Short mmCIF file of C-alpha atoms in Angstrom, two decimals:
data_model
loop_
_atom_site.label_atom_id
_atom_site.label_comp_id
_atom_site.label_asym_id
_atom_site.label_seq_id
_atom_site.Cartn_x
_atom_site.Cartn_y
_atom_site.Cartn_z
CA MET A 12 1.26 -13.42 -10.29
CA VAL A 13 4.38 -11.86 -8.79
CA ALA A 14 4.73 -14.68 -6.25
CA TYR A 15 4.28 -17.28 -8.98
CA GLU A 16 6.91 -15.65 -11.19
CA GLN A 17 9.30 -15.29 -8.25
CA ALA A 18 8.89 -18.99 -7.44
CA GLN A 19 9.80 -19.88 -11.02
CA TRP A 20 12.95 -17.71 -10.88
CA MET A 21 13.96 -19.20 -7.52
CA ALA A 22 13.53 -22.76 -8.78
CA HIS A 23 15.50 -22.00 -11.92
CA ALA A 24 18.28 -20.27 -9.94
CA PHE A 25 18.52 -23.21 -7.54
CA HIS A 26 18.60 -25.96 -10.16
CA ASP A 27 20.47 -24.30 -13.05
CA PRO A 28 22.11 -21.00 -11.97
CA GLN A 29 24.57 -20.88 -14.91
CA ASN A 30 21.72 -20.86 -17.43
CA MET A 31 19.45 -18.15 -16.03
CA PRO A 32 17.19 -16.51 -18.63
CA ALA A 33 17.61 -12.78 -19.26
CA PHE A 34 15.48 -10.48 -17.13
CA VAL A 35 12.70 -8.77 -19.05
CA PRO A 36 10.75 -6.08 -17.15
CA LEU A 37 6.97 -6.20 -17.24
CA ALA A 38 5.40 -4.28 -20.10
CA GLY A 39 3.10 -2.39 -17.72
CA ALA A 40 5.84 -1.14 -15.39
CA THR A 41 4.84 2.04 -13.59
CA THR A 42 6.62 5.36 -13.66
CA GLY A 43 7.64 7.31 -10.57
CA THR A 44 4.61 9.59 -10.93
CA GLU A 45 2.20 6.67 -10.94
CA ASP A 46 3.91 5.18 -7.88
CA ALA A 47 3.62 8.50 -6.04
CA GLN A 48 -0.08 8.79 -6.91
CA ARG A 49 -0.68 5.20 -5.80
CA ALA A 50 1.00 5.98 -2.44
CA VAL A 51 -1.27 9.03 -1.98
CA ASP A 52 -4.36 6.99 -2.86
CA ASP A 53 -3.33 4.23 -0.44
CA ALA A 54 -2.83 6.78 2.35
CA LYS A 55 -6.29 8.24 1.70
CA VAL A 56 -7.91 4.80 1.86
CA ARG A 57 -5.99 3.95 5.05
CA GLY A 58 -7.14 7.24 6.59
CA TRP A 59 -10.73 6.52 5.61
CA PHE A 60 -10.61 3.09 7.25
CA ILE A 61 -9.05 4.55 10.41
CA ALA A 62 -11.78 7.20 10.55
CA MET A 63 -14.47 4.56 10.04
CA SER A 64 -13.05 2.40 12.84
CA MET A 65 -13.02 5.35 15.27
CA ARG A 66 -16.65 6.32 14.66
CA LYS A 67 -19.11 5.47 17.37
CA HIS A 68 -22.09 3.62 16.00
#
């Protein structure tokens, strides 16, 4: 979805830069606390995958 929306903005900026629509942030934007928790969760999952890859079967 982000890539699709970015492509729309890029096309609009290229073809009609003087008439760019106003930026409206996503309704579900995350707070700093949620971003920090997501980073911790991602690190845990990465660690789990690293541990799984190092196990001898």
